[in-house]
Amino acid sequence: MTQATPTQNLSERLKGLFLAPADARVYAAVRIGFAFVALLNLMQIWPDREIFFTDAGMVDHETVRKFTVGFYRSVFYFCTDLSAVSTYMLFSGAAMVALMLGVWPRAAAAVVYVWQFSYAMRAPLVLVGWDEVLRCTAFLVLVSPMPACWCLQSREARKKAASAPPPLRYGLTLMQVQLATIYIHAVLARLGDEYWMGGDFMSFFLLSHNARWPGLWVLNYGTLLKGVTYLVLLVELAIPVLLVVRRWRWWGFAAGFLLHAGISLMAYNLMLFFLSMMTLYLSFLQKEDMDWLERKLGRRG
């Protein structure tokens, strides 16, 4: 019996990461979670749609096109007044509901991705961190398998779905890589920042208008907040490692939840960032997690 070479072992591991069978329920959880958060984001944007997207707003589309690097690709090129913008947003919202329910999910995911891309191109001045996360996740959901699981379908379709082969796990792997990339990039971007490297970021942030409870009380906790600043960097580096090691992954879930819950608690208007990141965490769920969840839900039902 010949022993596998290191190259063959690496090849098999890579195949397992992308081509091994995955639990359809995990894909369904990501699909539903992403669609829900994307819908919440659209609802938050809705009251400001005239200011953000119409020619009567803060920037007309010709100015945006002029300063766009590369080719300007946005549905808002054709939607320049309030009625057209409102119609397009309602259409995109309907696609998010359809994606959540699993109704024509691939087409719905395509519509949602175009929405995420279009509004980012049209209103770059108002983009925040979770817009980038949602746009990346929208693309990954679009190219991932769409198993007929946890969705509205006929009895015949459910029987057909039950006998279908399990989906490949490449989509979940790409989402996991995306989450790790976000954290690693965040830490690397801060290495040259004097406030992060000096340990003063948390103190300055909590004294700013972005903090939920700014005040001079912050000055009494300078040493503690310096430690918290460095702790955030360590946690962001540790989370990807914790999540990929099977016996440590729930520590990774807990660390990520506490990190983003803490950010949402101490800062204004960052709940959508918390929810957007948690959507990517769903890709780390395993079959036993879904079995446990279904047992709990079945017992309560």
Short mmCIF file of N, CA and C in Angstrom, two decimals, residues 139-205:
data_model
loop_
_atom_site.label_atom_id
_atom_site.label_comp_id
_atom_site.label_asym_id
_atom_site.label_seq_id
_atom_site.Cartn_x
_atom_site.Cartn_y
_atom_site.Cartn_z
N PHE A 139 -22.88 38.44 -3.21
CA PHE A 139 -22.24 37.72 -4.32
C PHE A 139 -22.01 36.26 -3.96
N LEU A 140 -21.55 36.00 -2.73
CA LEU A 140 -21.28 34.63 -2.31
C LEU A 140 -22.56 33.80 -2.23
N VAL A 141 -23.64 34.40 -1.78
CA VAL A 141 -24.93 33.70 -1.77
C VAL A 141 -25.37 33.39 -3.20
N LEU A 142 -25.15 34.33 -4.10
CA LEU A 142 -25.55 34.14 -5.50
C LEU A 142 -24.83 32.96 -6.14
N VAL A 143 -23.53 32.81 -5.89
CA VAL A 143 -22.76 31.76 -6.56
C VAL A 143 -22.75 30.44 -5.78
N SER A 144 -23.34 30.44 -4.59
CA SER A 144 -23.38 29.22 -3.77
C SER A 144 -24.51 28.30 -4.21
N PRO A 145 -24.44 27.02 -3.84
CA PRO A 145 -25.57 26.12 -4.09
C PRO A 145 -26.84 26.65 -3.43
N MET A 146 -27.98 26.37 -4.04
CA MET A 146 -29.28 26.80 -3.52
C MET A 146 -30.15 25.58 -3.27
N PRO A 147 -29.83 24.78 -2.27
CA PRO A 147 -30.65 23.58 -2.02
C PRO A 147 -32.06 23.97 -1.62
N ALA A 148 -33.02 23.14 -2.03
CA ALA A 148 -34.43 23.39 -1.71
C ALA A 148 -34.70 22.96 -0.26
N CYS A 149 -34.30 23.80 0.66
CA CYS A 149 -34.41 23.50 2.09
C CYS A 149 -34.96 24.73 2.80
N TRP A 150 -35.89 24.52 3.70
CA TRP A 150 -36.52 25.61 4.46
C TRP A 150 -37.06 26.68 3.52
N CYS A 151 -37.87 26.25 2.57
CA CYS A 151 -38.43 27.19 1.61
C CYS A 151 -39.86 26.78 1.25
N LEU A 152 -40.60 27.72 0.70
CA LEU A 152 -41.96 27.46 0.27
C LEU A 152 -41.92 26.63 -1.01
N GLN A 153 -42.54 25.47 -1.00
CA GLN A 153 -42.56 24.62 -2.18
C GLN A 153 -43.70 23.61 -2.05
N SER A 154 -44.06 23.04 -3.17
CA SER A 154 -45.14 22.07 -3.19
C SER A 154 -44.70 20.75 -2.57
N ARG A 155 -45.66 19.86 -2.31
CA ARG A 155 -45.34 18.55 -1.73
C ARG A 155 -44.45 17.76 -2.68
N GLU A 156 -44.73 17.84 -3.97
CA GLU A 156 -43.92 17.12 -4.95
C GLU A 156 -42.48 17.63 -4.95
N ALA A 157 -42.36 18.96 -4.85
CA ALA A 157 -41.01 19.55 -4.84
C ALA A 157 -40.25 19.15 -3.58
N ARG A 158 -40.96 19.04 -2.45
CA ARG A 158 -40.30 18.61 -1.22
C ARG A 158 -39.80 17.18 -1.33
N LYS A 159 -40.60 16.30 -1.95
CA LYS A 159 -40.17 14.92 -2.14
C LYS A 159 -38.95 14.86 -3.05
N LYS A 160 -38.95 15.67 -4.09
CA LYS A 160 -37.81 15.69 -5.01
C LYS A 160 -36.56 16.21 -4.31
N ALA A 161 -36.74 17.24 -3.47
CA ALA A 161 -35.59 17.82 -2.76
C ALA A 161 -35.01 16.83 -1.76
N ALA A 162 -35.88 16.01 -1.15
CA ALA A 162 -35.42 15.04 -0.15
C ALA A 162 -34.49 14.00 -0.76
N SER A 163 -34.69 13.69 -2.04
CA SER A 163 -33.86 12.68 -2.70
C SER A 163 -32.68 13.29 -3.46
N ALA A 164 -32.55 14.61 -3.44
CA ALA A 164 -31.46 15.27 -4.16
C ALA A 164 -30.14 15.05 -3.42
N PRO A 165 -29.02 15.00 -4.15
CA PRO A 165 -27.71 14.85 -3.49
C PRO A 165 -27.39 16.08 -2.66
N PRO A 166 -26.58 15.93 -1.62
CA PRO A 166 -26.25 17.09 -0.79
C PRO A 166 -25.44 18.12 -1.58
N PRO A 167 -25.57 19.39 -1.25
CA PRO A 167 -24.82 20.42 -1.97
C PRO A 167 -23.34 20.36 -1.63
N LEU A 168 -22.52 20.87 -2.54
CA LEU A 168 -21.08 20.97 -2.28
C LEU A 168 -20.83 22.13 -1.31
N ARG A 169 -19.74 22.04 -0.58
CA ARG A 169 -19.52 23.02 0.48
C ARG A 169 -18.69 24.24 0.05
N TYR A 170 -18.42 24.42 -1.26
CA TYR A 170 -17.54 25.50 -1.69
C TYR A 170 -18.08 26.87 -1.28
N GLY A 171 -19.41 27.04 -1.31
CA GLY A 171 -19.98 28.33 -0.94
C GLY A 171 -19.72 28.67 0.51
N LEU A 172 -19.88 27.69 1.39
CA LEU A 172 -19.63 27.91 2.81
C LEU A 172 -18.15 28.21 3.06
N THR A 173 -17.27 27.51 2.35
CA THR A 173 -15.84 27.77 2.50
C THR A 173 -15.49 29.19 2.08
N LEU A 174 -16.06 29.65 0.98
CA LEU A 174 -15.80 31.02 0.52
C LEU A 174 -16.30 32.05 1.54
N MET A 175 -17.45 31.78 2.16
CA MET A 175 -17.96 32.69 3.19
C MET A 175 -17.05 32.70 4.41
N GLN A 176 -16.52 31.54 4.76
CA GLN A 176 -15.60 31.46 5.90
C GLN A 176 -14.31 32.23 5.60
N VAL A 177 -13.82 32.09 4.38
CA VAL A 177 -12.63 32.84 3.98
C VAL A 177 -12.91 34.34 4.01
N GLN A 178 -14.11 34.73 3.57
CA GLN A 178 -14.49 36.14 3.58
C GLN A 178 -14.47 36.70 5.00
N LEU A 179 -15.02 35.96 5.95
CA LEU A 179 -15.04 36.42 7.34
C LEU A 179 -13.62 36.57 7.87
N ALA A 180 -12.77 35.57 7.63
CA ALA A 180 -11.39 35.65 8.09
C ALA A 180 -10.66 36.82 7.45
N THR A 181 -10.92 37.07 6.16
CA THR A 181 -10.27 38.17 5.45
C THR A 181 -10.66 39.51 6.05
N ILE A 182 -11.92 39.67 6.43
CA ILE A 182 -12.37 40.93 7.04
C ILE A 182 -11.58 41.22 8.30
N TYR A 183 -11.44 40.21 9.16
CA TYR A 183 -10.74 40.43 10.43
C TYR A 183 -9.25 40.67 10.21
N ILE A 184 -8.63 39.86 9.37
CA ILE A 184 -7.18 40.00 9.14
C ILE A 184 -6.88 41.35 8.50
N HIS A 185 -7.70 41.75 7.52
CA HIS A 185 -7.49 43.05 6.87
C HIS A 185 -7.68 44.18 7.87
N ALA A 186 -8.66 44.05 8.75
CA ALA A 186 -8.91 45.10 9.75
C ALA A 186 -7.68 45.29 10.64
N VAL A 187 -7.08 44.19 11.08
CA VAL A 187 -5.90 44.29 11.94
C VAL A 187 -4.72 44.87 11.17
N LEU A 188 -4.49 44.40 9.94
CA LEU A 188 -3.36 44.90 9.15
C LEU A 188 -3.51 46.39 8.87
N ALA A 189 -4.75 46.85 8.63
CA ALA A 189 -4.98 48.27 8.34
C ALA A 189 -4.68 49.15 9.54
N ARG A 190 -4.71 48.57 10.73
CA ARG A 190 -4.50 49.36 11.95
C ARG A 190 -3.05 49.36 12.42
N LEU A 191 -2.21 48.55 11.80
CA LEU A 191 -0.83 48.45 12.26
C LEU A 191 -0.08 49.77 12.13
N GLY A 192 -0.46 50.59 11.16
CA GLY A 192 0.20 51.88 11.00
C GLY A 192 -0.55 53.03 11.63
N ASP A 193 -1.59 52.73 12.40
CA ASP A 193 -2.41 53.77 13.02
C ASP A 193 -1.88 54.08 14.42
N GLU A 194 -1.52 55.32 14.66
CA GLU A 194 -0.90 55.68 15.95
C GLU A 194 -1.86 55.50 17.12
N TYR A 195 -3.17 55.67 16.88
CA TYR A 195 -4.12 55.55 17.98
C TYR A 195 -4.32 54.09 18.38
N TRP A 196 -4.37 53.20 17.38
CA TRP A 196 -4.49 51.78 17.70
C TRP A 196 -3.19 51.24 18.29
N MET A 197 -2.07 51.56 17.66
CA MET A 197 -0.79 51.04 18.14
C MET A 197 -0.39 51.65 19.49
N GLY A 198 -0.84 52.87 19.74
CA GLY A 198 -0.55 53.50 21.03
C GLY A 198 -1.54 53.12 22.11
N GLY A 199 -2.59 52.39 21.74
CA GLY A 199 -3.58 51.95 22.71
C GLY A 199 -4.60 53.00 23.09
N ASP A 200 -4.67 54.09 22.32
CA ASP A 200 -5.55 55.20 22.69
C ASP A 200 -6.87 55.22 21.92
N PHE A 201 -7.07 54.27 21.01
CA PHE A 201 -8.25 54.36 20.14
C PHE A 201 -9.55 54.35 20.93
N MET A 202 -9.70 53.42 21.86
CA MET A 202 -10.97 53.31 22.59
C MET A 202 -11.27 54.58 23.38
N SER A 203 -10.26 55.17 23.98
CA SER A 203 -10.48 56.41 24.74
C SER A 203 -10.96 57.52 23.81
N PHE A 204 -10.29 57.70 22.67
CA PHE A 204 -10.70 58.75 21.74
C PHE A 204 -12.09 58.47 21.17
N PHE A 205 -12.37 57.20 20.87
CA PHE A 205 -13.69 56.88 20.31
C PHE A 205 -14.80 57.18 21.31
#
